[in-house]
């Protein structure tokens, strides 16, 4: 795993996206809801 | 299941791992404690990393998500989990971790704590609480033994 980026490289790329904590939380909730709905459809 | 969780083992939920990547804030301060000490271990199942990768890809792009996952895979302690279990909780339980960091209010509520306590003896905290309360000196003495001489890794490398 010698070609993995450093944390500094990853942080620079991550911060450049401009995402805030609230967006992370709401996106996570949306993905969870979509996954749950998808699972429910699969079970039906 | 072991009787006592390992106080030097930490699980970060997908939202915390993503916040560490995107925001110079509490999540990064908390995980910097882990990165600074090679005797503190980040525990994660493949399911937890997969959830994180999907979240990062949704917020940014698949290239950054893959690079982030690659770095996490290189550093984590891998645990197996049942696919239907909550990835972060299962990682903590299966990895015998003492700390679970999350922004998910439901996991940190008293009800969640009571429901989980019989199976998972883990302290569920927000990243800022962990970052504030983390005491490497006393933890080193308890886990490794001897006197703590400070961080042994660069958290940015």
mmCIF file of N, CA and C in Angstrom, chain B residues 119 130 133-134 149:
data_model
loop_
_atom_site.group_PDB
_atom_site.id
_atom_site.type_symbol
_atom_site.label_atom_id
_atom_site.label_comp_id
_atom_site.label_asym_id
_atom_site.label_seq_id
_atom_site.Cartn_x
_atom_site.Cartn_y
_atom_site.Cartn_z
ATOM 1 N N UNK B 119 -25.126 -6.119 24.823
ATOM 2 C CA UNK B 119 -24.301 -6.743 23.792
ATOM 3 C C UNK B 119 -23.013 -5.970 23.547
ATOM 4 N N UNK B 130 -14.908 13.119 22.393
ATOM 5 C CA UNK B 130 -13.732 12.236 22.404
ATOM 6 C C UNK B 130 -12.448 13.057 22.323
ATOM 7 N N UNK B 133 -11.789 14.653 25.710
ATOM 8 C CA UNK B 133 -11.542 13.771 26.853
ATOM 9 C C UNK B 133 -10.363 12.819 26.658
ATOM 10 N N UNK B 134 -9.892 12.664 25.424
ATOM 11 C CA UNK B 134 -8.806 11.719 25.168
ATOM 12 C C UNK B 134 -7.565 12.102 25.970
ATOM 13 N N UNK B 149 5.687 9.162 26.238
ATOM 14 C CA UNK B 149 6.701 10.121 25.780
ATOM 15 C C UNK B 149 6.200 11.014 24.656
#
